mmCIF file of C-alpha atoms and ligand atoms in Angstrom:
data_model
loop_
_atom_site.group_PDB
_atom_site.id
_atom_site.type_symbol
_atom_site.label_atom_id
_atom_site.label_comp_id
_atom_site.label_asym_id
_atom_site.label_seq_id
_atom_site.Cartn_x
_atom_site.Cartn_y
_atom_site.Cartn_z
ATOM 1 C CA UNK A 126 0.000 0.000 0.000
ATOM 2 C CA UNK A 127 1.286 3.470 -0.949
ATOM 3 C CA UNK A 128 2.375 5.410 2.115
ATOM 4 C CA UNK A 129 2.959 9.122 2.519
ATOM 5 C CA UNK A 130 4.987 10.212 5.547
ATOM 6 C CA UNK A 131 4.505 13.831 6.616
ATOM 7 C CA UNK A 132 6.824 15.543 9.087
ATOM 8 C CA UNK A 133 5.423 18.734 10.616
ATOM 9 C CA UNK A 134 7.829 21.049 12.405
ATOM 10 C CA UNK A 135 6.305 24.532 12.507
ATOM 11 C CA UNK A 136 6.010 25.901 16.019
ATOM 12 C CA UNK A 137 2.585 27.271 15.198
ATOM 13 C CA UNK A 138 -0.697 25.669 14.206
ATOM 14 C CA UNK A 139 -2.594 28.826 13.308
ATOM 15 C CA UNK A 140 -1.228 30.850 10.360
ATOM 16 C CA UNK A 141 1.505 28.318 9.622
ATOM 17 C CA UNK A 142 2.443 28.409 5.963
ATOM 18 C CA UNK A 143 4.235 25.051 5.989
ATOM 19 C CA UNK A 144 1.253 23.375 7.686
ATOM 20 C CA UNK A 145 -1.105 24.929 5.146
ATOM 21 C CA UNK A 146 1.020 23.568 2.291
ATOM 22 C CA UNK A 147 1.655 20.135 3.818
ATOM 23 C CA UNK A 148 -2.134 20.024 4.361
ATOM 24 C CA UNK A 149 -2.622 20.802 0.689
ATOM 25 C CA UNK A 150 -0.146 18.048 -0.218
ATOM 26 C CA UNK A 151 -1.966 15.494 1.958
ATOM 27 C CA UNK A 152 -5.353 16.441 0.455
ATOM 28 C CA UNK A 153 -4.141 16.104 -3.143
ATOM 29 C CA UNK A 154 -2.084 12.989 -2.470
ATOM 30 C CA UNK A 155 -5.142 11.333 -0.847
ATOM 31 C CA UNK A 156 -7.259 12.191 -3.886
ATOM 32 C CA UNK A 157 -4.653 10.546 -6.139
ATOM 33 C CA UNK A 158 -4.131 7.546 -3.806
ATOM 34 C CA UNK A 159 -7.564 6.704 -2.333
ATOM 35 C CA UNK A 160 -6.212 3.439 -0.867
ATOM 36 C CA UNK A 161 -3.027 5.091 0.411
ATOM 37 C CA UNK A 162 -1.983 5.576 4.012
ATOM 38 C CA UNK A 163 -0.865 8.929 5.444
ATOM 39 C CA UNK A 164 1.411 8.815 8.485
ATOM 40 C CA UNK A 165 1.944 12.140 10.225
ATOM 41 C CA UNK A 166 4.705 12.849 12.725
ATOM 42 C CA UNK A 167 4.413 16.225 14.393
ATOM 43 C CA UNK A 168 7.796 16.928 15.944
ATOM 44 C CA UNK A 169 6.520 20.129 17.550
ATOM 45 C CA UNK A 170 3.625 18.511 19.418
ATOM 46 C CA UNK A 171 5.766 15.427 20.163
ATOM 47 C CA UNK A 172 9.406 16.506 20.078
ATOM 48 C CA UNK A 173 11.834 13.622 19.646
ATOM 49 C CA UNK A 174 14.189 13.343 22.634
ATOM 50 C CA UNK A 175 17.756 14.487 22.248
ATOM 51 C CA UNK A 176 20.501 11.924 21.774
ATOM 52 C CA UNK A 177 22.070 10.945 25.124
ATOM 53 C CA UNK A 178 24.642 8.546 26.613
ATOM 54 C CA UNK A 179 22.357 5.473 26.464
ATOM 55 C CA UNK A 180 21.289 6.288 22.907
ATOM 56 C CA UNK A 181 24.863 6.523 21.647
ATOM 57 C CA UNK A 182 26.088 3.461 23.542
ATOM 58 C CA UNK A 183 23.056 1.480 22.297
ATOM 59 C CA UNK A 184 23.529 2.520 18.685
ATOM 60 C CA UNK A 185 27.162 1.429 18.739
ATOM 61 C CA UNK A 186 26.636 -1.994 20.297
ATOM 62 C CA UNK A 187 25.049 -5.173 18.941
ATOM 63 C CA UNK A 188 21.243 -5.297 19.430
ATOM 64 C CA UNK A 189 21.519 -8.418 21.626
ATOM 65 C CA UNK A 190 23.953 -6.626 23.944
ATOM 66 C CA UNK A 191 21.706 -3.604 24.567
ATOM 67 C CA UNK A 192 20.545 -2.935 28.109
ATOM 68 C CA UNK A 193 16.963 -1.945 28.891
ATOM 69 C CA UNK A 194 18.029 1.692 29.208
ATOM 70 C CA UNK A 195 19.672 1.592 25.770
ATOM 71 C CA UNK A 196 16.615 -0.013 24.156
ATOM 72 C CA UNK A 197 14.411 2.600 25.776
ATOM 73 C CA UNK A 198 16.672 5.410 24.573
ATOM 74 C CA UNK A 199 16.525 4.036 21.011
ATOM 75 C CA UNK A 200 12.757 3.461 20.950
ATOM 76 C CA UNK A 201 11.841 6.737 19.209
ATOM 77 C CA UNK A 202 14.686 6.233 16.749
ATOM 78 C CA UNK A 203 13.279 2.763 15.950
ATOM 79 C CA UNK A 204 9.908 4.365 15.147
ATOM 80 C CA UNK A 205 11.393 7.231 13.127
ATOM 81 C CA UNK A 206 13.592 4.897 11.065
ATOM 82 C CA UNK A 207 10.763 2.444 10.463
ATOM 83 C CA UNK A 208 8.386 5.229 9.330
ATOM 84 C CA UNK A 209 10.952 6.462 6.822
ATOM 85 C CA UNK A 210 11.675 2.918 5.592
ATOM 86 C CA UNK A 211 7.961 2.173 5.059
ATOM 87 C CA UNK A 212 7.187 5.458 3.293
ATOM 88 C CA UNK A 213 6.992 5.735 -0.490
ATOM 89 C CA UNK A 214 7.030 9.523 -0.392
ATOM 90 C CA UNK A 215 8.084 11.892 2.381
ATOM 91 C CA UNK A 216 6.955 15.487 2.864
ATOM 92 C CA UNK A 217 8.724 17.694 5.384
ATOM 93 C CA UNK A 218 7.296 21.038 6.493
ATOM 94 C CA UNK A 219 10.409 23.041 7.349
ATOM 95 C CA UNK A 220 10.274 26.664 8.491
ATOM 96 C CA UNK A 221 13.577 28.502 8.618
ATOM 97 C CA UNK A 222 14.327 29.398 12.244
ATOM 98 C CA UNK A 223 17.395 31.532 12.925
ATOM 99 C CA UNK A 224 18.974 30.620 9.576
ATOM 100 C CA UNK A 225 18.557 26.880 10.087
ATOM 101 C CA UNK A 226 16.232 24.093 11.184
ATOM 102 C CA UNK A 227 13.748 24.351 14.058
ATOM 103 C CA UNK A 228 15.349 22.433 16.957
ATOM 104 C CA UNK A 229 12.523 19.877 16.887
ATOM 105 C CA UNK A 230 13.282 19.006 13.257
ATOM 106 C CA UNK A 231 16.983 18.646 14.050
ATOM 107 C CA UNK A 232 15.998 16.290 16.891
ATOM 108 C CA UNK A 233 14.070 14.169 14.332
ATOM 109 C CA UNK A 234 17.148 14.101 12.053
ATOM 110 C CA UNK A 235 19.288 12.976 15.005
ATOM 111 C CA UNK A 236 16.899 10.068 15.624
ATOM 112 C CA UNK A 237 16.951 9.114 11.941
ATOM 113 C CA UNK A 238 20.706 9.148 11.358
ATOM 114 C CA UNK A 239 21.877 6.058 13.211
ATOM 115 C CA UNK A 240 24.798 3.743 12.647
ATOM 116 C CA UNK A 241 23.708 0.225 11.679
ATOM 117 C CA UNK A 242 20.165 1.437 10.944
ATOM 118 C CA UNK A 243 20.343 4.148 8.279
ATOM 119 C CA UNK A 244 24.068 4.178 7.531
ATOM 120 C CA UNK A 245 26.987 1.863 8.146
ATOM 121 C CA UNK A 246 30.721 2.316 8.461
ATOM 122 C CA UNK A 247 32.916 0.082 6.357
ATOM 123 C CA UNK A 248 36.580 1.156 6.328
ATOM 124 C CA UNK A 249 37.210 -1.114 3.319
ATOM 125 C CA UNK A 250 34.847 0.972 1.177
ATOM 126 C CA UNK A 251 35.413 4.364 -0.368
ATOM 127 C CA UNK A 252 33.689 6.332 1.099
ATOM 128 C CA UNK A 253 33.655 4.442 4.390
ATOM 129 C CA UNK A 254 30.146 5.723 5.190
ATOM 130 C CA UNK A 255 27.506 3.769 3.294
ATOM 131 C CA UNK A 256 23.825 4.783 3.234
ATOM 132 C CA UNK A 257 21.298 2.098 4.178
ATOM 133 C CA UNK A 258 18.044 3.761 3.076
ATOM 134 C CA UNK A 259 16.544 3.359 -0.379
ATOM 135 C CA UNK A 260 16.067 6.650 -2.226
ATOM 136 C CA UNK A 261 12.455 7.833 -2.499
ATOM 137 C CA UNK A 262 10.928 11.231 -3.266
ATOM 138 C CA UNK A 263 11.385 13.678 -0.408
ATOM 139 C CA UNK A 264 9.573 17.003 -0.791
ATOM 140 C CA UNK A 265 10.724 19.680 1.641
ATOM 141 C CA UNK A 266 8.384 22.664 1.944
ATOM 142 C CA UNK A 267 10.629 25.490 3.150
ATOM 143 C CA UNK A 268 9.158 28.732 4.432
ATOM 144 C CA UNK A 269 11.338 31.739 5.212
ATOM 145 C CA UNK A 270 10.380 35.171 6.454
ATOM 146 C CA UNK A 271 12.796 36.633 3.932
ATOM 147 C CA UNK A 272 12.818 35.123 0.431
ATOM 148 C CA UNK A 273 16.370 36.439 -0.062
ATOM 149 C CA UNK A 274 17.446 33.340 1.903
ATOM 150 C CA UNK A 275 16.384 31.085 -0.977
ATOM 151 C CA UNK A 276 18.804 30.057 -3.777
ATOM 152 C CA UNK A 277 19.751 33.033 -5.926
ATOM 153 C CA UNK A 278 18.839 35.481 -3.153
ATOM 154 C CA UNK A 279 21.344 37.836 -1.587
ATOM 155 C CA UNK A 280 21.108 36.036 1.793
ATOM 156 C CA UNK A 281 21.469 32.512 0.335
ATOM 157 C CA UNK A 282 24.872 32.058 2.020
ATOM 158 C CA UNK A 283 23.078 32.413 5.372
ATOM 159 C CA UNK A 284 20.593 29.622 4.585
ATOM 160 C CA UNK A 285 21.859 26.677 6.625
ATOM 161 C CA UNK A 286 18.623 24.709 6.397
ATOM 162 C CA UNK A 287 18.605 23.677 2.758
ATOM 163 C CA UNK A 288 22.277 22.654 2.296
ATOM 164 C CA UNK A 289 22.162 20.847 5.636
ATOM 165 C CA UNK A 290 19.021 18.830 4.839
ATOM 166 C CA UNK A 291 20.336 17.982 1.368
ATOM 167 C CA UNK A 292 23.583 16.690 2.910
ATOM 168 C CA UNK A 293 22.185 14.789 5.866
ATOM 169 C CA UNK A 294 19.296 13.171 3.961
ATOM 170 C CA UNK A 295 21.720 12.176 1.190
ATOM 171 C CA UNK A 296 24.069 10.723 3.807
ATOM 172 C CA UNK A 297 21.447 8.097 4.735
ATOM 173 C CA UNK A 298 20.464 7.464 1.099
ATOM 174 C CA UNK A 299 17.597 9.929 0.623
ATOM 175 C CA UNK A 300 19.130 11.590 -2.401
ATOM 176 C CA UNK A 301 15.905 12.432 -4.258
ATOM 177 C CA UNK A 302 15.100 15.703 -2.478
ATOM 178 C CA UNK A 303 13.085 18.591 -3.906
ATOM 179 C CA UNK A 304 12.738 21.909 -2.070
ATOM 180 C CA UNK A 305 9.459 23.808 -2.524
ATOM 181 C CA UNK A 306 10.135 27.326 -1.315
ATOM 182 C CA UNK A 307 7.955 30.141 -0.097
ATOM 183 C CA UNK A 308 8.986 33.451 1.405
ATOM 184 C CA UNK A 309 8.424 37.142 1.548
ATOM 185 C CA UNK A 310 10.266 39.202 -1.022
ATOM 186 C CA UNK A 311 11.126 42.437 0.759
ATOM 187 C CA UNK A 312 8.150 41.723 3.007
ATOM 188 C CA UNK A 313 5.618 42.229 0.234
ATOM 189 C CA UNK A 314 2.367 40.310 0.712
ATOM 190 C CA UNK A 315 1.771 39.954 -3.027
ATOM 191 C CA UNK A 316 5.188 38.295 -3.469
ATOM 192 C CA UNK A 317 4.425 35.955 -0.572
ATOM 193 C CA UNK A 318 1.067 35.044 -2.122
ATOM 194 C CA UNK A 319 2.747 34.415 -5.487
ATOM 195 C CA UNK A 320 5.333 32.085 -3.914
ATOM 196 C CA UNK A 321 2.590 30.161 -2.070
ATOM 197 C CA UNK A 322 0.612 29.802 -5.306
ATOM 198 C CA UNK A 323 3.712 28.543 -7.123
ATOM 199 C CA UNK A 324 4.208 25.844 -4.479
ATOM 200 C CA UNK A 325 0.495 24.943 -4.572
ATOM 201 C CA UNK A 326 0.735 24.472 -8.339
ATOM 202 C CA UNK A 327 3.835 22.316 -7.952
ATOM 203 C CA UNK A 328 2.044 20.176 -5.341
ATOM 204 C CA UNK A 329 -0.868 19.662 -7.739
ATOM 205 C CA UNK A 330 1.601 18.474 -10.371
ATOM 206 C CA UNK A 331 3.492 16.212 -7.951
ATOM 207 C CA UNK A 332 0.287 14.565 -6.707
ATOM 208 C CA UNK A 333 -1.119 13.755 -10.149
ATOM 209 C CA UNK A 334 -1.744 10.035 -10.579
ATOM 210 C CA UNK A 335 0.914 8.262 -12.629
ATOM 211 C CA UNK A 336 4.626 8.749 -12.352
ATOM 212 C CA UNK A 337 4.620 12.544 -11.970
ATOM 213 C CA UNK A 338 6.395 12.112 -8.619
ATOM 214 C CA UNK A 339 9.584 11.356 -10.468
ATOM 215 C CA UNK A 340 9.435 14.668 -12.381
HETATM 216 C C1 FMN B 651 11.755 31.449 16.056
HETATM 217 C C2 FMN B 651 11.702 31.948 14.638
HETATM 218 C C3 FMN B 651 12.873 32.190 13.955
HETATM 219 C C4 FMN B 651 12.834 32.655 12.635
HETATM 220 N N1 FMN B 651 14.008 32.865 11.977
HETATM 221 C C5 FMN B 651 13.970 33.306 10.687
HETATM 222 C C6 FMN B 651 15.185 33.532 9.975
HETATM 223 O O1 FMN B 651 16.295 33.307 10.461
HETATM 224 N N2 FMN B 651 15.094 33.988 8.706
HETATM 225 C C7 FMN B 651 13.890 34.231 8.095
HETATM 226 O O2 FMN B 651 13.869 34.641 6.941
HETATM 227 N N3 FMN B 651 12.713 33.982 8.750
HETATM 228 C C8 FMN B 651 12.738 33.539 10.022
HETATM 229 N N4 FMN B 651 11.567 33.296 10.683
HETATM 230 C C9 FMN B 651 10.294 33.436 9.955
HETATM 231 C C10 FMN B 651 9.787 32.056 9.496
HETATM 232 O O3 FMN B 651 10.744 31.375 8.702
HETATM 233 C C11 FMN B 651 8.499 32.204 8.704
HETATM 234 O O4 FMN B 651 7.547 32.911 9.470
HETATM 235 C C12 FMN B 651 7.924 30.872 8.289
HETATM 236 O O5 FMN B 651 6.788 31.095 7.489
HETATM 237 C C13 FMN B 651 7.547 30.026 9.511
HETATM 238 O O6 FMN B 651 6.934 28.817 9.099
HETATM 239 P P1 FMN B 651 5.374 28.567 9.395
HETATM 240 O O7 FMN B 651 4.626 29.657 8.628
HETATM 241 O O8 FMN B 651 5.072 27.223 8.853
HETATM 242 O O9 FMN B 651 5.161 28.673 10.874
HETATM 243 C C14 FMN B 651 11.578 32.863 11.997
HETATM 244 C C15 FMN B 651 10.402 32.612 12.705
HETATM 245 C C16 FMN B 651 10.453 32.153 14.006
HETATM 246 C C17 FMN B 651 9.163 31.879 14.738
#
């Protein structure tokens, strides 16, 4: 069964642009996949825990050697990894906070990137880090207060969200990433509306039945 995984990370529920657009994606994807399953993980309402001593020790030892505390520390990571593995398509709502990711989205990334689960280390290989996830479409809906942070804009060098997500998702094998960007251009409402409409049109195209997802 087709599965869409949606990661929500905006701090707000009312007036959130990323939630509005992920909502739009879900609606159109459901229409195109009536039998499909939508799994939502809201990392703001349920923030993943931060990585701690037990988590790290557990990740770096054999599953049969893990203590109860290690298994407990890895439980959310198990869920996060399994959701990503089972998904056919992933949508991430990603507001830019202070030039990067909201902390709750970074916490989700830290639960996803795990040795032996989503990447492995093999010193005989070049590179030694090998991804363990199968590539699938990942659509990242990025909203910035200032559109100059997007590629081509004069603040692009300060955008640490997009290059970071591209790198870290690629590191675990999720290399098929598309960024759908909205933002104010010099704080003009009409430019904001135009960027939202452009993303809405792209979502409509992505969610068309058939193999449009690959486009
Ligand atoms: C805590 C916080 C930090 C922000 N930092 C930035 C920033 O560094 N650059 C920027 O252009 N916009 C920044 N913004 C504006 C958000 O990126 C923008 O409002 C975006 O639409 C938020 O996503 P949402 O509408 O889904 O909540 C920030 C907003 C908040 C709440």
